[in-house]
Short mmCIF file of C-alpha atoms in Angstrom, two decimals:
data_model
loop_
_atom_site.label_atom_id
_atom_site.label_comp_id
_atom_site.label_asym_id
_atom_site.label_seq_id
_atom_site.Cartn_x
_atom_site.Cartn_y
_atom_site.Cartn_z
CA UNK A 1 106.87 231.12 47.39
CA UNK A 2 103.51 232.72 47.74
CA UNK A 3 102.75 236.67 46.92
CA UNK A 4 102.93 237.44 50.38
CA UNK A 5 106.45 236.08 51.40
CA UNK A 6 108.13 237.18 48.24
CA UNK A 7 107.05 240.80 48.49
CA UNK A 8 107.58 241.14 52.13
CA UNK A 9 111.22 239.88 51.07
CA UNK A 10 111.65 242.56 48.80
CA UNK A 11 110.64 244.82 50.92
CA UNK A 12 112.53 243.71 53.87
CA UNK A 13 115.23 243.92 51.67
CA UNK A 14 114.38 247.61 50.22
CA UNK A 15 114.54 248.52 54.47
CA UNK A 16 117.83 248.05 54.97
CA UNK A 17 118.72 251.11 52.23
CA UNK A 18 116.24 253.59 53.66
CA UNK A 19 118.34 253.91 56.26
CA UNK A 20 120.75 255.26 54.78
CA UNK A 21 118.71 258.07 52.90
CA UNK A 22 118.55 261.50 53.53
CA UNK A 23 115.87 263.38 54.34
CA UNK A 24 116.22 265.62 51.25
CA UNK A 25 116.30 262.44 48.90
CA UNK A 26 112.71 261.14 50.58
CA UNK A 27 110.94 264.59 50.09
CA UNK A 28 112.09 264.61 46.62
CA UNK A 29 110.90 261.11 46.30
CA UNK A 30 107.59 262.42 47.63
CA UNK A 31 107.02 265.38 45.74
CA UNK A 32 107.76 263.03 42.20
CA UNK A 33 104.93 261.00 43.75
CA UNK A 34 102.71 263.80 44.15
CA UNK A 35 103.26 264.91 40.55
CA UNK A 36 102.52 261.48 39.10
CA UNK A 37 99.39 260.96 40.27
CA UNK A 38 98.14 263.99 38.92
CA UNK A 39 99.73 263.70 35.73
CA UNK A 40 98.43 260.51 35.68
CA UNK A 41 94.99 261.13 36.83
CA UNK A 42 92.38 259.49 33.85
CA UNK A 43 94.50 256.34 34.39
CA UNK A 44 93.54 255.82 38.17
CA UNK A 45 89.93 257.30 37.94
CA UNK A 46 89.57 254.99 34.65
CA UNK A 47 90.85 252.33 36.75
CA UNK A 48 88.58 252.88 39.85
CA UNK A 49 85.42 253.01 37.57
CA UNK A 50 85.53 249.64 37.32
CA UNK A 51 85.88 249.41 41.13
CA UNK A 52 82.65 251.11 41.36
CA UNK A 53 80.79 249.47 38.70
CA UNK A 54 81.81 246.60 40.61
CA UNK A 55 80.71 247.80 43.93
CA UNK A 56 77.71 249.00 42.24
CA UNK A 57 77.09 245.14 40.66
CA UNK A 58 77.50 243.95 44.47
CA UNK A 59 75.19 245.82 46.02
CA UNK A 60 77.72 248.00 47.91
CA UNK A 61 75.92 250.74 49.98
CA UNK A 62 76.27 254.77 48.64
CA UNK A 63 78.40 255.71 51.72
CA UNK A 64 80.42 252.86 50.68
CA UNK A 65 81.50 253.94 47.33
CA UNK A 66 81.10 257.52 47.86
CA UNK A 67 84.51 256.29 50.27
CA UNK A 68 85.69 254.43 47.36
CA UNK A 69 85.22 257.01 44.51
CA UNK A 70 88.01 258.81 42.80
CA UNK A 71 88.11 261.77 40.74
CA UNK A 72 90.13 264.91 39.80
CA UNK A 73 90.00 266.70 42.92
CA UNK A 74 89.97 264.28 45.19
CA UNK A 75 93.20 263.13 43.23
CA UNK A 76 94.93 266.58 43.71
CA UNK A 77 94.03 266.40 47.41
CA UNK A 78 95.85 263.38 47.82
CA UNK A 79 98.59 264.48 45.93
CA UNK A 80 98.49 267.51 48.42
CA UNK A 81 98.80 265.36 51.05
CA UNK A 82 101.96 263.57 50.06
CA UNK A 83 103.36 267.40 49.51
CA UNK A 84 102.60 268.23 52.97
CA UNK A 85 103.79 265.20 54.22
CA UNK A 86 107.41 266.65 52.68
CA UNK A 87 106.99 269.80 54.43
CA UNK A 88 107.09 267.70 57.91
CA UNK A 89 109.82 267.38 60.00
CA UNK A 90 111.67 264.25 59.58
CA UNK A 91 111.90 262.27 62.81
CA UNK A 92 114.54 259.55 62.00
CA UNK A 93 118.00 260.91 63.68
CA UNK A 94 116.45 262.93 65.98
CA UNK A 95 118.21 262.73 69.70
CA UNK A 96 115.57 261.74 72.54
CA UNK A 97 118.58 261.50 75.18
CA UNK A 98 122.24 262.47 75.12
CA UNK A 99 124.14 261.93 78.46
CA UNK A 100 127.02 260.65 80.35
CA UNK A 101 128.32 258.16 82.54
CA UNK A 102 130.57 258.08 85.39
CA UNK A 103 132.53 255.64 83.83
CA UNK A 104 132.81 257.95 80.63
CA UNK A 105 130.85 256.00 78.66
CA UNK A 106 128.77 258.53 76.28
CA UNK A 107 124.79 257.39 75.45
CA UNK A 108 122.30 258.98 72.87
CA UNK A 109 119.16 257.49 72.45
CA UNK A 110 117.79 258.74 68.75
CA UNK A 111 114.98 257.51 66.75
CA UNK A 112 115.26 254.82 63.56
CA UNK A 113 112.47 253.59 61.33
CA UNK A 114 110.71 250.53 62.03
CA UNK A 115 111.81 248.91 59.47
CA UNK A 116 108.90 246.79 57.68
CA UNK A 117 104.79 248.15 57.93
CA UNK A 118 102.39 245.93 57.11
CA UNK A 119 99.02 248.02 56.70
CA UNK A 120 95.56 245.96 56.33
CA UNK A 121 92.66 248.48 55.32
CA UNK A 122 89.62 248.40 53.41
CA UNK A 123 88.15 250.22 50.50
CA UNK A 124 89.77 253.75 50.63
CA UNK A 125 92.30 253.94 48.06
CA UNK A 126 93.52 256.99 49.61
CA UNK A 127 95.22 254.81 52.04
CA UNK A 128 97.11 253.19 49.77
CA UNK A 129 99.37 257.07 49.08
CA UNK A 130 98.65 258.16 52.40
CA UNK A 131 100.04 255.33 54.04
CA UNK A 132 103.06 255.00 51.15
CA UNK A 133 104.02 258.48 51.98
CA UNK A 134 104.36 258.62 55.73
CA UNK A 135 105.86 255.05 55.58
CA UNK A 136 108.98 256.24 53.24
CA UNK A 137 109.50 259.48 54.93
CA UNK A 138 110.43 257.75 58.04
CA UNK A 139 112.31 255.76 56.09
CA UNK A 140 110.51 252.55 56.60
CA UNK A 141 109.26 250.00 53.41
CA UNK A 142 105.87 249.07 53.92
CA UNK A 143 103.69 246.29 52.39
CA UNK A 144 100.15 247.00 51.92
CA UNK A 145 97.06 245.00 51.41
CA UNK A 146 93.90 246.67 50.98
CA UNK A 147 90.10 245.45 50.42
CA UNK A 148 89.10 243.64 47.41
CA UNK A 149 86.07 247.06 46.27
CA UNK A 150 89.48 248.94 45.41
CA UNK A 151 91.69 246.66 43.71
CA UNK A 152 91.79 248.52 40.53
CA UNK A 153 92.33 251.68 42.08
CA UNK A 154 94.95 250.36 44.28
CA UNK A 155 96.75 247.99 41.77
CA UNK A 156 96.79 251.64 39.16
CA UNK A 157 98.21 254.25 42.20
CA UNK A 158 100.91 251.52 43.00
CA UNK A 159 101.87 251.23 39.61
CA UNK A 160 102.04 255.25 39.42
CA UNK A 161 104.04 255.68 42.27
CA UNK A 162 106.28 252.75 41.11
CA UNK A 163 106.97 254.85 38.45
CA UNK A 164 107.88 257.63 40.63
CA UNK A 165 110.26 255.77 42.96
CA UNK A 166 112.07 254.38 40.09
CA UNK A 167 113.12 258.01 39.13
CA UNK A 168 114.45 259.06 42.79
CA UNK A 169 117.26 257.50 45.07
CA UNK A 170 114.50 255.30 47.12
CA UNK A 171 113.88 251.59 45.94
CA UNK A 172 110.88 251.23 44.20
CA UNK A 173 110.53 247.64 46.89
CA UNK A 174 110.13 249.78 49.26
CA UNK A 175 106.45 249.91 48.80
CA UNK A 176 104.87 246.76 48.12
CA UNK A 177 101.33 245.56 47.47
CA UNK A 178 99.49 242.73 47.77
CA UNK A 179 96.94 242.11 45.16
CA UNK A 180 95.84 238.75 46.17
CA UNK A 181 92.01 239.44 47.27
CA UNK A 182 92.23 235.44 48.86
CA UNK A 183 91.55 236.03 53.03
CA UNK A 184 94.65 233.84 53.39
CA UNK A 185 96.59 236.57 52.47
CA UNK A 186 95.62 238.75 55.44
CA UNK A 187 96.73 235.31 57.78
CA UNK A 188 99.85 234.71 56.57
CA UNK A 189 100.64 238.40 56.92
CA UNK A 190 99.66 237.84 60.50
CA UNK A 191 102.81 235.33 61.10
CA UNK A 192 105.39 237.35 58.86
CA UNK A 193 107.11 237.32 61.80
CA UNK A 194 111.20 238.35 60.51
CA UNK A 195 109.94 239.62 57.75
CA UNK A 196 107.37 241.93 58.86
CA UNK A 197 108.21 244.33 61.86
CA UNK A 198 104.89 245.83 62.76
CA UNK A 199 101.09 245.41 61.46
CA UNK A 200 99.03 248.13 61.52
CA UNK A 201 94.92 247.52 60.21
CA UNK A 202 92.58 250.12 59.45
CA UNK A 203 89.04 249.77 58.63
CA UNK A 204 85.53 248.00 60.71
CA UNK A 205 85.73 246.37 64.36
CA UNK A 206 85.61 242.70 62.64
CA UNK A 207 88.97 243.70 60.49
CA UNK A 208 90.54 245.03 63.64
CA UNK A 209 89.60 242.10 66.07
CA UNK A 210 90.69 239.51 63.46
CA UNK A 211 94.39 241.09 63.02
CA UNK A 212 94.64 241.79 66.98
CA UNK A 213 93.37 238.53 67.91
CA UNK A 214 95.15 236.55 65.55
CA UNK A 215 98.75 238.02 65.11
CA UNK A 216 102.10 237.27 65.89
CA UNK A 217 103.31 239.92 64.41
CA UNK A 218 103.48 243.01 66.57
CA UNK A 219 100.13 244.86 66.04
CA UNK A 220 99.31 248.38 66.48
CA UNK A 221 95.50 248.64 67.16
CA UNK A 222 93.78 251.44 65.59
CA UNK A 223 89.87 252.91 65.12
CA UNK A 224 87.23 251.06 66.67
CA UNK A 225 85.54 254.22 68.35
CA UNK A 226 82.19 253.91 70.19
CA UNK A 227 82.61 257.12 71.73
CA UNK A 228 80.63 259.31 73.82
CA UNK A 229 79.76 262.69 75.11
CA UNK A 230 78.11 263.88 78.88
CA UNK A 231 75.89 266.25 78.99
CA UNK A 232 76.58 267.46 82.65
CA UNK A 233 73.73 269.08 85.13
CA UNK A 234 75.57 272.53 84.67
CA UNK A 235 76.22 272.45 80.64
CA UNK A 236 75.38 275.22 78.39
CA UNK A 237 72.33 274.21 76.39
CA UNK A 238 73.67 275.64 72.98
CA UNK A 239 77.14 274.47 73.59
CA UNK A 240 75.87 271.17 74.04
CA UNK A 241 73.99 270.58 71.09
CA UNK A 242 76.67 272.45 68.94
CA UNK A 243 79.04 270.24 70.06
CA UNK A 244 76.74 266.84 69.92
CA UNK A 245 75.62 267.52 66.79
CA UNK A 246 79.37 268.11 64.86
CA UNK A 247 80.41 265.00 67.01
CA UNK A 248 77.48 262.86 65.17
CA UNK A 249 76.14 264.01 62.36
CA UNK A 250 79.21 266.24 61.03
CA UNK A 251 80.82 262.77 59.11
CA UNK A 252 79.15 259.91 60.94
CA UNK A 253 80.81 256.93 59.23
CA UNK A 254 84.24 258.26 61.19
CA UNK A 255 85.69 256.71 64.03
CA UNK A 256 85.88 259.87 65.92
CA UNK A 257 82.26 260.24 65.47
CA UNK A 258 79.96 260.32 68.86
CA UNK A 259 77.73 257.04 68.96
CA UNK A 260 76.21 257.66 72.78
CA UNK A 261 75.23 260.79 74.23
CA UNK A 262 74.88 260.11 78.36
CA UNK A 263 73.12 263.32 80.00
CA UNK A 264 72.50 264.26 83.33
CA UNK A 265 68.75 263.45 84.93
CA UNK A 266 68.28 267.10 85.55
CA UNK A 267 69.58 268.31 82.44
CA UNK A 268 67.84 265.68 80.41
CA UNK A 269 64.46 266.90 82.36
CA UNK A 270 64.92 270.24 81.26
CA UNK A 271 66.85 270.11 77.59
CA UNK A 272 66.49 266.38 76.27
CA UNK A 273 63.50 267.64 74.33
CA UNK A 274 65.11 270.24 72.65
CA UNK A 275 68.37 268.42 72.23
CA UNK A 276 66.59 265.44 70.60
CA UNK A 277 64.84 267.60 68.15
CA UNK A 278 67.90 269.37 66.90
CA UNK A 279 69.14 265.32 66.19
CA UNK A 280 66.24 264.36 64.64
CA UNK A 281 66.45 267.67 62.20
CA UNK A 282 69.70 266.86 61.41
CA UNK A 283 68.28 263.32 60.75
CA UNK A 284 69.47 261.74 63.15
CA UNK A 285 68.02 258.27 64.58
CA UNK A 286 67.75 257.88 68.33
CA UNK A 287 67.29 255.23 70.34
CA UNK A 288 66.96 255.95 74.08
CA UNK A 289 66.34 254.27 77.43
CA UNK A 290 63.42 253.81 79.48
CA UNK A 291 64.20 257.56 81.12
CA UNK A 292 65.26 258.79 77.98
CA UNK A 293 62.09 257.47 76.09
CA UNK A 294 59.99 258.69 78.64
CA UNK A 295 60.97 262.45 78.35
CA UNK A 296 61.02 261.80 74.71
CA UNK A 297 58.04 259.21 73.22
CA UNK A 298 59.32 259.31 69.98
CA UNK A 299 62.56 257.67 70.62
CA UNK A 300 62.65 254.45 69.17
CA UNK A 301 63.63 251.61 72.26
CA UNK A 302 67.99 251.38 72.53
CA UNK A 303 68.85 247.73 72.95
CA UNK A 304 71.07 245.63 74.64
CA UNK A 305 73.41 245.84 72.10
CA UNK A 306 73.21 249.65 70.83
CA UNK A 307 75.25 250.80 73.78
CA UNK A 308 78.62 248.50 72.17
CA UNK A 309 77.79 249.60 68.70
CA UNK A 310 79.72 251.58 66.40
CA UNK A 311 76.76 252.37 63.92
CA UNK A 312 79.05 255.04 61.61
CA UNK A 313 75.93 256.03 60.85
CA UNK A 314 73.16 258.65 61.55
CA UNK A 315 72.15 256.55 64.58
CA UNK A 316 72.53 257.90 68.12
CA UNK A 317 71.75 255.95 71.76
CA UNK A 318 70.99 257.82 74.41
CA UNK A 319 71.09 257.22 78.12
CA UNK A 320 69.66 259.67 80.80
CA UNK A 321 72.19 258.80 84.16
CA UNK A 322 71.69 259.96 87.60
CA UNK A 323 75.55 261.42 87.78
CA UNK A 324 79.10 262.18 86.81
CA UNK A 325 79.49 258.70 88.72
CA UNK A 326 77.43 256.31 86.53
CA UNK A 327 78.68 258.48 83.26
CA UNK A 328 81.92 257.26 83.89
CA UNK A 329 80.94 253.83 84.71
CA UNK A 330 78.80 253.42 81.73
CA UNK A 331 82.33 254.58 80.01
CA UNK A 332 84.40 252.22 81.05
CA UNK A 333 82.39 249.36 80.41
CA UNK A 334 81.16 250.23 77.04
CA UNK A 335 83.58 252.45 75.58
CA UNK A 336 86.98 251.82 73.65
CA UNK A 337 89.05 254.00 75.17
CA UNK A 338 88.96 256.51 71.55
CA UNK A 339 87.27 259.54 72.18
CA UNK A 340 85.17 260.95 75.13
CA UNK A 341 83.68 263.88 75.64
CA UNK A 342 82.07 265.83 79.00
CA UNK A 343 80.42 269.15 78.40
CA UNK A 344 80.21 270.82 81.47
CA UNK A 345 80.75 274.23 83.20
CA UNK A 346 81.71 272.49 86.69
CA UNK A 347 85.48 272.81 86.73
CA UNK A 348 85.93 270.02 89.26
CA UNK A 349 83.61 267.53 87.25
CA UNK A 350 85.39 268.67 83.91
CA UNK A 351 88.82 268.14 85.75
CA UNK A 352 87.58 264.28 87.10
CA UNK A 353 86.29 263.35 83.75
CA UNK A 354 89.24 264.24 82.15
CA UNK A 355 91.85 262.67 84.93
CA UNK A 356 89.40 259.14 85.31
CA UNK A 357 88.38 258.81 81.48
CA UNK A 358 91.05 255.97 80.56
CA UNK A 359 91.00 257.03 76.28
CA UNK A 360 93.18 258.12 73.96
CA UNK A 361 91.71 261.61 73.37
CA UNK A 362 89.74 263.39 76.74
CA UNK A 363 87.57 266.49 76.12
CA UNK A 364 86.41 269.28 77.88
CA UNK A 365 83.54 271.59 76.02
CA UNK A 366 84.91 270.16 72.61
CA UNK A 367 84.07 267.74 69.76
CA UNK A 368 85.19 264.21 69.66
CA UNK A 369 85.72 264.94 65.75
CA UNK A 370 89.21 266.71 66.67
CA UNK A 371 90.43 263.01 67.25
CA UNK A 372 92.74 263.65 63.74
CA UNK A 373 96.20 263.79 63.19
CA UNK A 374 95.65 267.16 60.95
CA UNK A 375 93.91 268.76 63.80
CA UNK A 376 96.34 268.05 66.27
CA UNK A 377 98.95 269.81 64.01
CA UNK A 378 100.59 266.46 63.24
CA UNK A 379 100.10 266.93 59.32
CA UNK A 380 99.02 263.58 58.16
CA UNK A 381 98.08 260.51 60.48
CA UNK A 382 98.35 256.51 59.70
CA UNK A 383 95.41 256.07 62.03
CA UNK A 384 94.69 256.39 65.63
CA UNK A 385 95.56 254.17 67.87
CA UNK A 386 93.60 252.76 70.93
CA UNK A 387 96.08 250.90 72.70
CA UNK A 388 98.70 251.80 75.46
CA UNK A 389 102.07 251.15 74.43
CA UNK A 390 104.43 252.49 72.07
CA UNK A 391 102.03 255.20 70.34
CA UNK A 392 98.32 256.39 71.46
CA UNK A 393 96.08 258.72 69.63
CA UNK A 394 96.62 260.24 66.26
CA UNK A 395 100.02 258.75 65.12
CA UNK A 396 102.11 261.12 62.84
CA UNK A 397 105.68 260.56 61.74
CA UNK A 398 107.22 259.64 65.22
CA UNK A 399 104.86 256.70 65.61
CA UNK A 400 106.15 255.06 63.00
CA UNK A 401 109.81 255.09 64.09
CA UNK A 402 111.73 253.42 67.18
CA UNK A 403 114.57 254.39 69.11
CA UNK A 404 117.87 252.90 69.33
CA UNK A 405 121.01 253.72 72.03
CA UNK A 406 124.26 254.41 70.66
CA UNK A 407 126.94 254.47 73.20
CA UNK A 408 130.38 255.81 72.87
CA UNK A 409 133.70 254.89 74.70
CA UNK A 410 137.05 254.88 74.78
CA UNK A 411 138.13 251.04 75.55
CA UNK A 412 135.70 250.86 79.13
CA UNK A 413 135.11 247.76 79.89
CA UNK A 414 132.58 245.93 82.56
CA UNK A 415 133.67 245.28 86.01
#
């Protein structure tokens, strides 16, 4: 029986008694979590220094393991996270629907966990508690497999939370990981179908496409964001850059982060130059079209291919467009229905953008960066989601449950 299968049978297994758990028994669980792993900090940053010095041997890029580093605060902020993830209010049990039928028959619709998660990320080993802690306080077991860069780090904050579990009323099987770095793993995670409820992968567009593509296992899609904010004809000139430049260069490597600006002809023939030099002092790269380039020479040429990119980097595109009309057509074929932005003063444009924009998250005059469970006011998030059904946008707790009917009677039978 490979790694895979026998873990995702434990934890299978480990599902079908956090049911039955209260919510006062998972906080408590969570808060011993939170305690371990800063008691037991110098074991996981020891272990993720060899994660680095790895990363570092491979060539891995700074933004890459400045993701993957560890230390003490960083630590207690996860930790916080898993406390504040307590504080929540616990979904499971809650009633959606309570009503009654002619016949007498009595139906409540309420929500239940999941059951099994199966989370496929990369190298954040933040992921690994974050993803633990929102998993068991909805009462669901989840089995994790994360990128090879942090399999020390990983492999240590399982073991500590292990440790944790062990001393509270939830089965320590209830969070499993997969250390196998082989990509056959990842497959046969794809067809755990029975043993695996739902799949949920975080990380690049390639990591995404693979799982979607590929699964039989339910998938929810998360994160590819090649979003964008217009610059309308009637949009404030400071308002617009403020807002452009938090949605780029604020934490680029997001995917919440803006990766094409579209502005209006007349705006762009008045304000592209100064907008473009507040980018380029914030060091930001930009690559424009022939109207773009031509109000601004030193733009370097976009190409075909810039417009579908998510750079997560400090690289912009920019496209000058003659209207709200080709704004939102440029949208829809380019964009992946994340985040999208119009800054604009025109009520009736700002009201069209925001009713025709088919994304997750729709501004009006705001950043594309609020895209975040946190700033929603959903506490913590296990990613956001692009797709239509079951959960869109930042997921919090209720995302990760279902709902089940329980009818009542008293001997009714079908006619």
């Amino acid at each position: 029986m490979s790694e895979v299968v026998l873990k995702s049978k434990l934890a299978k297994q480990a599902a079908q008694q956090m049911g039955n758990l209260t919510t006062e028994q998972k906080n408590a669980a969570l808060l011993l979590m939170a305690d371990a792993l800063v008691t037991r900090q110098q074991d996981i940053i020891e272990a993720n220094a060899k994660d680095l010095e790895r990363g570092k041997q491979l060539g891995t890029s700074a933004s890459l393991l400045d993701r993957l580093a560890l230390n003490e605060s960083r630590i207690a902020a996860i930790a916080e996270g898993l406390r504040q993830i307590a504080e929540l209010p616990d979904p499971v049990g809650d009633t959606l629907e309570d009503f009654q039928r002619p016949n007498g028959l009595r139906i409540r619709k309420i929500r239940v966990p999941l059951g099994v998660i199966g989370i496929i990320y990369e190298a954040r080993p933040n992921v690994t508690v974050d993803a633990a802690g929102l998993c068991l306080k909805t009462g669901n077991a989840v089995v994790l497999r994360g990128g090879s860069a942090a399999l020390f780090s990983n492999e240590k904050i399982v073991e500590v939370l292990h440790d944790a579990l062990n001393r509270s009323a939830l089965p320590a099987d209830a969070l499993q990981l997969i250390v196998s770095s082989d990509r056959s793993s990842v497959d046969e995670m794809l067809k755990l179908n029975g043993l695996i409820d739902v799949l949920i992968p975080r990380g690049g567009h390639s990591l995404i496409q693979n799982v979607v593509n590929n699964a039989s296992v339910p998938v929810i899609e998360t994160g590819a964001g090649v979003c964008h904010t217009f610059i309308d004809e009637s949009a404030q000139l400071d308002m617009a850059i403020s807002i452009g430049l938090n949605a780029k260069a604020q934490r680029p490597s997001v995917c919440n982060a803006m990766e094409t600006l579209l502005i209006h002809e007349k705006a762009a023939a008045k304000h592209l130059g100064a907008i473009a030099e507040a980018f380029t002092g914030a060091k930001v790269e930009l690559r424009g079209d022939e109207r773009a380039q031509a109000l601004v020479p030193s733009m370097h040429a976009a190409g075909a291919d810039d417009w579908g990119t998510e750079y997560g980097d400090y690289i912009l595109s920019v496209k000058v467009v003659r209207d709200l009309d080709e704004a939102l057509a440029h949208i829809r074929e380019y964009g992946t229905m994340h985040s999208e932005c119009i800054v604009t003063e025109d009520a009736a444009n700002a009201e069209r953008f925001l009713q025709e924009v088919d994304a997750a998250a729709v501004y009006h005059n705001a950043s594309t960066r609020f895209t975040d469970g946190f700033e929603f006011g959903f506490g913590a998030e296990i990613g956001i989601s692009t797709q239509k059904l079951h959960a869109r946008g930042p997921m919090g707790l209720p995302a990760l449950t279902s709902t089940k009917y329980r009818i009542y009677g008293s001997g009714q039978i079908r006619q």
